Every structure is written in C-alpha cells, then in structure tokens.
Amino acid sequence: MKRQKRKDSSKTRRKAKVPKLSESEKPDSAYNSSIDSEDEAEVEKPSGTEDVASPEKDDAAIAAATTGAGKTKIVGLYKPPTHEELQTLKETENLFQSNLMRLQITELLAEVKPKKSAVLDEFLHQLRDVLMTLPSSEPVDLCEALTQVPKTVAYPLRLSLDKAKGKFKFLPPSTIKIAGSYLLQTLVKPDLNVDVVMVMPEGCLQAKDHLNYRYFHKRALYLCRVAGHLKKKKSSLGLSAVSFATSGGDPLRPVLVLKLKGKGVAKYTVKLHTSMPEHYFKTSRLTPDKANIRRGFLTGTASEADGNDGEDVHLATPHYNTTLLCEMGSMDRHLHTIYSAIEGFPGMADAIALCKVWARQRGLDKGYGGFSGFHFAMLLCVLLELKKINKLMSSYQIVRVLFQYLTDWPGSGIAMETSDPTAPSLDVFSSCFDVVFIDSSGFLNLCASMSSDQLEFLKHEAAQSLRCLDNQTVNGFEAFFMKKVPFVQQFDAFCHIEASALATVYVVDDQLVQLDATLWPLPYALRSVMPVIKRGLGKRVTLVTTKLFPDREWPVSEESPDFLSGHVTVGLLLDAEHAYSLLDMGPAADSSEASEFRTFWGDKSELRRFQDASINEAVVWNGRSFAERRTICHQVIQHLLKRHAHIEPSAVAYSITILDRLLSHPSYKGFIGPSLESSDMMCECTGEEVTKEVLTTFEKLSKELRQLSDLPLAITSLQPISAVFRHAEAFPPLPWNGKMTSGLRATQDENCQDKCFYPCDTALPPYVPALEVICQLEASGKWPDELDAIGKIKTAFYIKMHKLLGQSSVLSSPTVDYIDILMDGYVFRVRIHYPPRAGTDEGAVWKAFQWGGRCLATEGDGDGEEGGVPAPAHLHTQWPPSAVLCLWEWCSASLWWPTCLSPPAPYTVPGSALCVLLRFLDLMVHFDWASDPLIVNLNHELKASDLSEVSARFNTNRTHHPSMFISTSYDRFSSCWTRPNPTHPVLIRAQQLAKESLAVLSQQLQEYGCRADVDFLQAFRTPLQDYNVLLHLNRKMVVAPELCVLTIPTVGEIPSLPFKRKHHFSCLPVIDFNVVEKYVKELESFYSEFGLFFYDKYGSNCVAVAWKPHAFICHPFKTSHVHCRTPVDSARSKEKSPAMVAPDVKAITDDFQVLGEGLVKSIDVQCDPPVVSGDTS
C-alpha cells in the first residue's frame, strides 16, 4: 500500500506583514486625523486552508496506514522532513547564527512587544475630542502672557518673559497626529510611550517667532493651557497624573506626560508634543551657520529691534536652529520615512525592537545626546538606501550589519538622500556639530545633541557586543540582549564635576561666548572641556565619555527643576600600562611644538635632561605611594580644568579612591616613610608597598632554601599560596618588629630547640600571620606508599631544614606538618608537597593550589615599576567578612572573582578595584547559582566543548554538588574549595546583602558623585538585628580593632601610627594567634548542630549567632540525645507522652560565656528560636 502523504495546514509559510496605515494615514493623504481610523492588522490569508484535514479524512489516513496482522505503521515519527521544514532549517543556517539563537530572538521579541490595546485606542479618540474642543483666548502681549496660564500650572521654562516681544493667542490644535513607534508597531516594553503631536495653528504664531526664544515661549504657554484643561478632565479621561518632562533631555522642549489608569492601559504613557505647520519658517534662516539669538537681547545693551537680518557667523546658533527645525513637522516626516522602509520588511521592524532592547540595557537611549530607537530606525533607512541591507535579511543579520556600520561611522557624517538643492553641505554641518546625521530634508541634524565622546562610547559598545556574538565561549545572546550594563560598572574611574562650576565656562568677562548656552550651558561647556581632558590624559585612557543627561519629569503644578544642580559624570576606561605613569614626556626643548606644550600645561611643564642626554619638556606628577599614583588622572584633570576652564580643584572629585580609607592601616604611612606621616597626600595608603615587601622577602627566602645543598632531595619549586601573594589580602601584614610586649613570654626551657615567644594570660600578643608556601622536591622513587610513612619523611625533612637554616642564623620552628621560618619580620609556613595520586582529594586540592598560583599573573599584575601599579585588588575581600560576618575560606571568594578580571562579556577588562567590586557584587547577585556552574575560564584555557561538558555534567548531578559550584581549568567537576563553605543559607544571605550593598553603592556614585561628606562605607556595614544572639567581645582581646569598618571615620584623615623596623631577631613571635577565630572554631565544633556562627575577622568585637530552625524541633527523650537540651512541658510540646526535649537556649548561651571567659564581655539574646513539636514516632 502506498504511503499516504500527511496533510499539513501550514503548507505555505505564513508571512506576517507590518500593519498598514489606513487610507487617511498614508503618506500621500492629508493625514490630518490619524486617530479617526482604526489601525487594523492586515494579515495575508494562508494558502492551502481548503486542504485542512477533517476528522473523516484523518480516520481514513489511519486506516490506510494500518497493515496486516494488526500492525500499525507509524507515519509521522520517522517521516522525512517536509519542504517547509527544510526551508526553515536552511533559513536558520543562512539568516541566524544558530537554531538556538533564532529561538531566543523569537521568544525575546514575543516577550517585549506589547499586544494592541483597544482600550488605548478608545482613550486616544477621547483625548483627540478633548483637545480639539479647547477654548480659545484673546491675544495678549507675550511678556504678559503668564496671566493666561492656569493657577494650578507652573511655567515649565526657566526663561524670563520680560524681554519677549510679540503676541500670544491660544487656539485649539489644527491637527492631532500619532507619531513614533505606536503606529509602526515597534514599541518595546517596559517603556510603552505613545507620542501624540498637536500642530499649533498659524494664528498662534508670528513671522519672527524664530528669533530670541519667541516660539519656545509660545510653545510652553500652549502646553500650560492644555495641561490646565486636562487636569480638570483627569477623572473623565482616566488619567492618574499629568506632568511635564524634558524631550530627549532638552529643557527647551518640555512635553506633557499623561499617566493612564485602568486595566489594559496602565502600562502606557502618552506624551503630548507640539509642532508648528511644516515650512512655516524659511529653512534657509535655520541653517547651522545662521544666528537667531541676538546678543543684545541677552545682554540688554541693545534693543532687539535694532538687530537686522544680517547674521554674524561668529555668533551662529546651530543647536537653537536645530531645535526649531525639530518643531517644523519633523516627527510626521520621519514617521513616513520609516514606514516606507518598513512596509513589507518584517525583519527591519524586529531589528528596531532588538536595537531598542540593546540600547536600553546599556543606558544609551535616554537623555540628552542619546541614541534612541528612532535613531536606529533612521540609520536602518540609510542602510536600505545604501543597499547594505535588503528585505530578505533576518533581524539578526540586520542587527549585525547595523552594528558593524556603527563601529565604522563615517568621520564626515551621514546624510540621507534629499531633493532640496538649497540644503547645506556636510562641511557646514561638520563645522558646527560633533556628530552629523542629516535627514531627508537636508537641513535637520538628527544627532545634533550628541558629542564626539558619546559617539565613541556608542561605537565602543557596538564593537564590544559584536565580539560577544563572535565569541563561542560566551553566551552571545545573554551578553548582547539580556545583561544589564549600568554606567557605573562600565568604567574604571569616574570624575565628577560640579554642574554649577561648568556653567561658567562660556561666560568670559560677563559676556556669553556661545549664545546656544543661554538656557542650559552644560552640554556646550562639555564640548569645550572634554577635548582638553582627552588631550591631557592621552595614553592613560582608552575611552573618555560623559554620562547622558537624563530626562527629568516634574508635576505641572511645580516649577521646573534646576538643571544646573548636581554634578556631571565623566567615565574613564584606563590603560593599565600608562595610566599610572609619573611622567608625561613632551617635545624637545628646541622644537616648534615646545611652545604649544608649555602653553597647554602651564607651570607644570619643565625642562628635564634624560638618560639618553636629551633635553625635553616634561610634566611630573605626585606619586609618593602606590595609592597616590592611582590619583594621577585626577591630578591631570584638576590641573587642566583650573588652567583652561577656571574650575577650582575642589569642584572636581574622583571615584577611584573613595574606598581607600576602608583598606588603610594606621601604620602604612609610617612603613612607607616617616616623611609621609605628616604629608598632604591626596589619599590614604592602602598597603601595596607592604605587599611588595612581602614578595621581596619571599624571593630572599626562596634563594635561602634553594641553597640548602645537604637536603636528601633538592627543592625544585616554591609556590606561595596566601592571599597576600596575589595582592588579594585586605590588610597586607606588616613585618614583626621583634618588640617584647606584655602579651609575650620567652621560652623557659633552655633545652628547647625552638627559640620562640608564647602568649601569656594577661594581654594579647601582636598578631603575626603565617604566610603559606608549598615546597616541591625533586622526583624520587624511594618515597613509600603508606600515607603515615610519607608524613614521617616530611617531618624528617622539616627537622633537617631547621638544622641547615640554623647554620645560616635563620630562625625556624619545625612541626609535624610544616616548618615556620622567620625572615625579615615575616613568618613563612612551608609545607612539603608530595605528588598525590590522581583522583584523590589531595590531588584535587593541589590542582586548585596550582590554579591559584596561575592567578598571580592576573591579580598581581604590575610590580610598582613605571609600567603599572597594582590596584587594591584586595578590596573585594573586605566585603564578604564585613558584610556577611562569616569566616569564608579565601577560595570561596578569591577563587572565582578572577572572572571579573578576565574580559567578562559584555564588559572590558577592569582597571580599578572599585570597578571589580561592583562587578563582583553584580555577579554575586544575578548569577543563578542553583541552575548554572560558575566557570572561571582564566586565559581562555577552556574551549567551547569543555564548557558544554562542564554544564552537562553539572546539570546531570546537581544534587551532588555544593550550593556554590565553581569550575576552573584545574578543577572542572569537583569544586573542592566550595564544597564545605558557603552553605546554602549563608549563600542566600550573602546574595541578599550583596544586592543591598550594590544598590547603595551604585546610588551613591550616581546621585552624590564622590563628595567627601558621603559615607561610602555604608555598603560594608552589616545590620545585626536579623541574628538571634550577639556575643559582644572584649575589645582588648580582638586582633586589630582599629580595622573594623564600624570604627573607621567617614570623613577626615585616618590618624597614622609610627613604625619601626628591626633587622635582628632573637626569637620567633607568636604565630597565627587570633583569639576570636579560635573561639569561633570552638563554638562551631561543639554547637554547630544548633546554629551558624558569624564574625568579621577584620577587627569586629561581635560574634553573631543564627539558630538553625530544624534544630529546635521537639524530639522524644533519649539518653543519647540530651546534649544542651531540656524537657518541654506538655502545653508547649502539645504532646502528653512520651517526654519531649528541646534545646536549652539559656544553657547554650551560658556555655558561650564560660568558653569565652575573658573574651566575651556580654551576651545579647535578641530573639528566641521557635520550638516546634516534632514527630513522636
């Protein structure tokens, strides 16, 4: 029997068309009442609908497919793919990167695109009826027009009407149109804005309204009348609020924002724009080289009437003219341009939506100078004109072509085809604007508000996103569309300049240099300041840009906000190779460029002779410590702004050092040099010099150990593993000065070979940590197989090393498991490594230690030489203990935080500790620890196949893996370092605290800049009210209490302590003696079944206890289960028999006090745990 063909209702692929405008909305129609006609989606009827199988036909097909002997042949399971399926697979291969990418993009578009709302259409019709019936007013002088503004509405412009000339008369709009993404169906959640344009009738305008802000005064008055009327109709229209807002961040063009309420429309916002009749003013008067603001009007030295039409090129107002052109029907014209391109081109509509998502995730679309979805749509129209895209391309292909074009933005600018022969040339626009993108009219620059540095930032982000898509080892879709990239995490450092100081840049001798800067001088001031900053920083930075000025919104009853308040944020991407150089080399003294160099740098420039006998101009910056060298960019910016913009240094703040006081030790300045203890350094010392001293001492120790020739086996390698060797120690240890204190007592037994001090009972000895070092010996076949025998041989090696070191007058102390060696005040704890057998836990640990050593080149990049300065990479290690109050192993944070150092998509490699900390917290918060493994792919050692294997094996055995699973190239599948800690409750708590810390720190950086009176340490302070019990400790028994984040002053200088070195030592110090740490370990060993114990190892005088809820469930009495438990009465246990017991909190806390005698000062029980009746079975 022949196999019958399967009938498919989808033989012919359904083609979704972009909804067409109605007849009255087409470009060739009057288009005066676009709300009158409903926008109906015209969907092509699928062909082949007549072949849809009926139930009878299905039964016949099943019967025909049934063969003899009752065997049924499966028709659809192994049937070859249909033509449509093959076509889909071919399209996926040609039009998308992969099938997964196509599915992800399809799901994303379905998620972000809203459905058409009939309720919203009904509201727009009601709004049109209300606006078209607004009452008219009598004409009045423009300077007295405020009398016609309703009392419930405030004037939205910060411009005086006293000097304004002309008449104002309010008339209802001549036309109301819908523009923007709503008609094009390219709206994207969550910002669902519907743009409605009110065309002001000619009766409201006059011939010379283009001069001296006349039109913008009338425009603002027009909006005030409309706002007052809509406030009266709020309830009938279903409005929740009526407010003013800036359009594109420009305070000269406020719009009315209508917030809707009700089911189906509450997510939408309607924005009321104004427009004048198209071609009302001659476009020849509004070219960039014309002036439409008279100097006499602003200064009052000449009458406006005295001005003539002759324009002064030096006083041109290109930005003012562009704003006027935007009001001359541009929204309607651009709507038709985009619609003509998008019609029959569904891939373009989807590409616009994808570009909007991308720009919103990076904060590039909103504010003055932003590149919004409208700009992306117009740029796609240009690409269509240039035939770089066609209507057969998918949205993914279009986005790739668009972003490649963005990265290669033409230096001369972009111009769409125009039919106006009188349009100015690109050279005219380029002389007046930083970025040029001319629309089809030939007169309007769509990117007039964008500066050159903002364009460079846009190009940088586009190039970075393309690299993410091309990188097979990262999730390109996640990095491109889903990952939110805040401005504060994109840059290494921020320079905050007070807005009030920038506002005076264009006022010289009480005269305005730039007339465009009258109302809002900040963008124009930055166009003058940013080139100076870029030139001064030079190779120190790879990118410099300003944060966009956001749109501001305020109630119509209030005055407009002060746009000159706050600060301007400048983001810096640092070049680690040059950012911290002390010297800026200039030209030779006898060259022609020397004079220009001296003019630019001023008194900072000086002649210097160099080692090659050359004499050059040069600038030398302060850098007496590593911390101060990190402020060199700050010094450069302060000096140049003072010299060229007359901005005082106090008005310029820098972000890279705002958390340095958190890492500053009182003795660090004294360690660097006595001269710094009373110096006027711009920052605190953060211990990089101490770290360098540790590394130098370790090199000395390595040479000493390698010279031990009498050892049975030679030492082949010494691998340091402590955090200080990776520049990841919050407070690098100072060398012990050998001083005898009240907390020490000397050795009493003369026969004892160990010359060391021991702690006494009266006081706490100075804390001297042991720096861990792994020692590897040469290979030998004589090692035994038994572990006990191997341990005894290691001990014999320690004793032999001790004797040989004693011959060199090096103090040491051997033990069973290690040997402690004192070298220049530092104690190194050396452990011998015997190569473990593969597959054992010891082998996994050793591999992890090896991987930790590989991190040295990344974490400790830079050794203090001219090429680079190590940033305080240990800043992140201060957060977990301070914020979580938990004793984390260093590997729990240090092992996985290098993912923030490698180029994690979509970021670049960070160049400052603050940037690493913010990304560290962001990763901690947003990473899905329950579903995904954290793969630390340092140096790209893991390939795409390796990453897939790790993910597959993790998902297969998720229940057998720890809560925080970290995979590295040396430990792919076991995550040995996070197996014990953190536990699931601690991880959840850490994520909650990281979320709050990130929010607080980001908000402070964005809103307050780097002001000295802001407490930036707030993100490191932990709320203690959530814990059940607090054990308050004796401050005298706490190691380094001055380091506690609660005691660090938020303002002012941290007092410094003197430091004295000692080069001869007679005894070993007390090593690794931390009373609080040992006390907490005792508590955990005895009471871990009842609670979790947390403390801050950096000087905190409190231990917090969180009870485990399941430990306080009542259980039947058993003689083997009575530890710290007490009988519970029947009323409490709700059981009469058998006898029930529950943990005795009073007895447990009493034990805490007894165990901590002399250490625990008081115990505060904040809340009792709930005692729950358990199962009696």
mmCIF file of N, CA, C and O in Angstrom, residues 610-656:
data_model
loop_
_atom_site.group_PDB
_atom_site.id
_atom_site.type_symbol
_atom_site.label_atom_id
_atom_site.label_comp_id
_atom_site.label_asym_id
_atom_site.label_seq_id
_atom_site.Cartn_x
_atom_site.Cartn_y
_atom_site.Cartn_z
ATOM 1 N N PHE A 610 67.325 63.698 30.302
ATOM 2 C CA PHE A 610 67.073 62.275 30.481
ATOM 3 C C PHE A 610 68.355 61.476 30.253
ATOM 4 O O PHE A 610 69.388 62.025 29.862
ATOM 5 N N GLN A 611 68.261 60.183 30.494
ATOM 6 C CA GLN A 611 69.451 59.339 30.462
ATOM 7 C C GLN A 611 70.113 59.286 29.097
ATOM 8 O O GLN A 611 71.306 59.050 28.994
ATOM 9 N N ASP A 612 69.332 59.479 28.043
ATOM 10 C CA ASP A 612 69.922 59.471 26.709
ATOM 11 C C ASP A 612 70.472 60.837 26.314
ATOM 12 O O ASP A 612 70.711 61.096 25.134
ATOM 13 N N ALA A 613 70.646 61.731 27.293
ATOM 14 C CA ALA A 613 71.209 63.069 27.098
ATOM 15 C C ALA A 613 70.280 64.019 26.370
ATOM 16 O O ALA A 613 70.681 65.144 26.045
ATOM 17 N N SER A 614 69.035 63.618 26.147
ATOM 18 C CA SER A 614 68.080 64.521 25.507
ATOM 19 C C SER A 614 67.485 65.467 26.537
ATOM 20 O O SER A 614 67.339 65.122 27.720
ATOM 21 N N ILE A 615 67.142 66.653 26.097
ATOM 22 C CA ILE A 615 66.515 67.673 26.950
ATOM 23 C C ILE A 615 65.122 67.926 26.395
ATOM 24 O O ILE A 615 64.988 68.430 25.264
ATOM 25 N N ASN A 616 64.120 67.574 27.172
ATOM 26 C CA ASN A 616 62.732 67.670 26.714
ATOM 27 C C ASN A 616 61.880 68.396 27.734
ATOM 28 O O ASN A 616 62.208 68.455 28.923
ATOM 29 N N GLU A 617 60.770 68.926 27.215
ATOM 30 C CA GLU A 617 59.716 69.404 28.100
ATOM 31 C C GLU A 617 59.049 68.194 28.728
ATOM 32 O O GLU A 617 58.848 67.156 28.071
ATOM 33 N N ALA A 618 58.677 68.290 29.981
ATOM 34 C CA ALA A 618 58.060 67.161 30.675
ATOM 35 C C ALA A 618 57.193 67.669 31.809
ATOM 36 O O ALA A 618 57.378 68.778 32.323
ATOM 37 N N VAL A 619 56.239 66.825 32.187
ATOM 38 C CA VAL A 619 55.355 67.102 33.320
ATOM 39 C C VAL A 619 55.469 65.926 34.278
ATOM 40 O O VAL A 619 55.298 64.770 33.868
ATOM 41 N N VAL A 620 55.778 66.196 35.536
ATOM 42 C CA VAL A 620 55.946 65.163 36.559
ATOM 43 C C VAL A 620 54.836 65.318 37.586
ATOM 44 O O VAL A 620 54.562 66.428 38.060
ATOM 45 N N TRP A 621 54.220 64.176 37.943
ATOM 46 C CA TRP A 621 53.086 64.181 38.855
ATOM 47 C C TRP A 621 53.482 63.563 40.189
ATOM 48 O O TRP A 621 54.450 62.807 40.272
ATOM 49 N N ASN A 622 52.714 63.863 41.223
ATOM 50 C CA ASN A 622 52.979 63.324 42.556
ATOM 51 C C ASN A 622 52.626 61.844 42.600
ATOM 52 O O ASN A 622 51.549 61.441 42.148
ATOM 53 N N GLY A 623 53.516 61.047 43.175
ATOM 54 C CA GLY A 623 53.268 59.624 43.301
ATOM 55 C C GLY A 623 54.171 59.006 44.337
ATOM 56 O O GLY A 623 54.934 58.086 44.040
ATOM 57 N N ARG A 624 54.082 59.500 45.580
ATOM 58 C CA ARG A 624 54.957 59.009 46.630
ATOM 59 C C ARG A 624 54.551 57.639 47.142
ATOM 60 O O ARG A 624 55.328 56.966 47.805
ATOM 61 N N SER A 625 53.341 57.222 46.829
ATOM 62 C CA SER A 625 52.890 55.877 47.195
ATOM 63 C C SER A 625 52.071 55.334 46.031
ATOM 64 O O SER A 625 51.660 56.063 45.137
ATOM 65 N N PHE A 626 51.851 54.023 46.069
ATOM 66 C CA PHE A 626 51.039 53.421 45.021
ATOM 67 C C PHE A 626 49.629 54.018 45.013
ATOM 68 O O PHE A 626 49.031 54.231 43.960
ATOM 69 N N ALA A 627 49.075 54.248 46.186
ATOM 70 C CA ALA A 627 47.732 54.807 46.267
ATOM 71 C C ALA A 627 47.679 56.197 45.659
ATOM 72 O O ALA A 627 46.707 56.560 44.984
ATOM 73 N N GLU A 628 48.722 56.992 45.879
ATOM 74 C CA GLU A 628 48.731 58.334 45.307
ATOM 75 C C GLU A 628 48.930 58.286 43.796
ATOM 76 O O GLU A 628 48.413 59.138 43.075
ATOM 77 N N ARG A 629 49.648 57.305 43.309
ATOM 78 C CA ARG A 629 49.835 57.193 41.871
ATOM 79 C C ARG A 629 48.532 56.851 41.161
ATOM 80 O O ARG A 629 48.364 57.176 39.988
ATOM 81 N N ARG A 630 47.613 56.209 41.866
ATOM 82 C CA ARG A 630 46.312 55.939 41.253
ATOM 83 C C ARG A 630 45.490 57.205 41.086
ATOM 84 O O ARG A 630 44.456 57.184 40.411
ATOM 85 N N THR A 631 45.902 58.288 41.703
ATOM 86 C CA THR A 631 45.185 59.556 41.561
ATOM 87 C C THR A 631 45.807 60.460 40.505
ATOM 88 O O THR A 631 45.419 61.622 40.410
ATOM 89 N N ILE A 632 46.743 59.973 39.716
ATOM 90 C CA ILE A 632 47.412 60.836 38.737
ATOM 91 C C ILE A 632 46.409 61.376 37.719
ATOM 92 O O ILE A 632 46.471 62.553 37.332
ATOM 93 N N CYS A 633 45.485 60.548 37.260
ATOM 94 C CA CYS A 633 44.460 61.038 36.328
ATOM 95 C C CYS A 633 43.648 62.162 36.971
ATOM 96 O O CYS A 633 43.264 63.127 36.290
ATOM 97 N N HIS A 634 43.387 62.036 38.248
ATOM 98 C CA HIS A 634 42.682 63.087 38.969
ATOM 99 C C HIS A 634 43.511 64.374 38.990
ATOM 100 O O HIS A 634 42.989 65.480 38.772
ATOM 101 N N GLN A 635 44.801 64.240 39.253
ATOM 102 C CA GLN A 635 45.674 65.411 39.256
ATOM 103 C C GLN A 635 45.704 66.091 37.891
ATOM 104 O O GLN A 635 45.677 67.324 37.798
ATOM 105 N N VAL A 636 45.736 65.284 36.826
ATOM 106 C CA VAL A 636 45.763 65.843 35.472
ATOM 107 C C VAL A 636 44.486 66.641 35.200
ATOM 108 O O VAL A 636 44.526 67.780 34.709
ATOM 109 N N ILE A 637 43.351 66.053 35.510
ATOM 110 C CA ILE A 637 42.075 66.717 35.218
ATOM 111 C C ILE A 637 41.922 67.986 36.050
ATOM 112 O O ILE A 637 41.482 69.029 35.539
ATOM 113 N N GLN A 638 42.283 67.926 37.322
ATOM 114 C CA GLN A 638 42.176 69.114 38.161
ATOM 115 C C GLN A 638 43.042 70.256 37.632
ATOM 116 O O GLN A 638 42.601 71.408 37.559
ATOM 117 N N HIS A 639 44.257 69.940 37.258
ATOM 118 C CA HIS A 639 45.165 70.982 36.777
ATOM 119 C C HIS A 639 44.658 71.602 35.472
ATOM 120 O O HIS A 639 44.651 72.847 35.328
ATOM 121 N N LEU A 640 44.219 70.780 34.526
ATOM 122 C CA LEU A 640 43.795 71.301 33.229
ATOM 123 C C LEU A 640 42.493 72.088 33.327
ATOM 124 O O LEU A 640 42.325 73.108 32.655
ATOM 125 N N LEU A 641 41.552 71.629 34.153
ATOM 126 C CA LEU A 641 40.304 72.376 34.301
ATOM 127 C C LEU A 641 40.544 73.709 34.998
ATOM 128 O O LEU A 641 39.873 74.708 34.697
ATOM 129 N N LYS A 642 41.476 73.747 35.912
ATOM 130 C CA LYS A 642 41.812 75.008 36.565
ATOM 131 C C LYS A 642 42.459 75.978 35.572
ATOM 132 O O LYS A 642 42.157 77.175 35.558
ATOM 133 N N ARG A 643 43.325 75.456 34.711
ATOM 134 C CA ARG A 643 44.057 76.320 33.792
ATOM 135 C C ARG A 643 43.207 76.779 32.613
ATOM 136 O O ARG A 643 43.247 77.939 32.222
ATOM 137 N N HIS A 644 42.410 75.882 32.045
ATOM 138 C CA HIS A 644 41.715 76.190 30.796
ATOM 139 C C HIS A 644 40.232 76.524 30.984
ATOM 140 O O HIS A 644 39.640 77.122 30.090
ATOM 141 N N ALA A 645 39.641 76.116 32.097
ATOM 142 C CA ALA A 645 38.211 76.373 32.296
ATOM 143 C C ALA A 645 37.927 77.134 33.582
ATOM 144 O O ALA A 645 36.759 77.364 33.900
ATOM 145 N N HIS A 646 38.955 77.480 34.331
ATOM 146 C CA HIS A 646 38.801 78.253 35.572
ATOM 147 C C HIS A 646 37.898 77.532 36.575
ATOM 148 O O HIS A 646 37.143 78.171 37.316
ATOM 149 N N ILE A 647 37.978 76.222 36.592
ATOM 150 C CA ILE A 647 37.220 75.404 37.542
ATOM 151 C C ILE A 647 38.152 75.023 38.685
ATOM 152 O O ILE A 647 39.222 74.444 38.469
ATOM 153 N N GLU A 648 37.753 75.337 39.891
ATOM 154 C CA GLU A 648 38.590 75.080 41.051
ATOM 155 C C GLU A 648 38.760 73.580 41.285
ATOM 156 O O GLU A 648 37.831 72.790 41.022
ATOM 157 N N PRO A 649 39.913 73.154 41.776
ATOM 158 C CA PRO A 649 40.126 71.722 42.042
ATOM 159 C C PRO A 649 39.113 71.124 43.014
ATOM 160 O O PRO A 649 38.806 69.931 42.937
ATOM 161 N N SER A 650 38.604 71.937 43.927
ATOM 162 C CA SER A 650 37.627 71.413 44.883
ATOM 163 C C SER A 650 36.311 71.017 44.223
ATOM 164 O O SER A 650 35.514 70.290 44.817
ATOM 165 N N ALA A 651 36.068 71.497 43.001
ATOM 166 C CA ALA A 651 34.833 71.160 42.275
ATOM 167 C C ALA A 651 34.969 69.889 41.459
ATOM 168 O O ALA A 651 34.026 69.501 40.771
ATOM 169 N N VAL A 652 36.128 69.238 41.519
ATOM 170 C CA VAL A 652 36.392 68.032 40.733
ATOM 171 C C VAL A 652 36.705 66.899 41.703
ATOM 172 O O VAL A 652 37.681 66.968 42.453
ATOM 173 N N ALA A 653 35.884 65.862 41.708
ATOM 174 C CA ALA A 653 36.078 64.706 42.587
ATOM 175 C C ALA A 653 36.391 63.479 41.745
ATOM 176 O O ALA A 653 36.069 63.411 40.555
ATOM 177 N N TYR A 654 37.016 62.496 42.385
ATOM 178 C CA TYR A 654 37.488 61.307 41.681
ATOM 179 C C TYR A 654 37.034 60.081 42.455
ATOM 180 O O TYR A 654 37.081 60.052 43.694
ATOM 181 N N SER A 655 36.602 59.054 41.738
ATOM 182 C CA SER A 655 35.965 57.904 42.387
ATOM 183 C C SER A 655 36.922 56.804 42.785
ATOM 184 O O SER A 655 36.589 55.969 43.621
ATOM 185 N N ILE A 656 38.092 56.769 42.209
ATOM 186 C CA ILE A 656 38.937 55.585 42.347
ATOM 187 C C ILE A 656 39.491 55.424 43.765
ATOM 188 O O ILE A 656 39.943 54.357 44.145
#
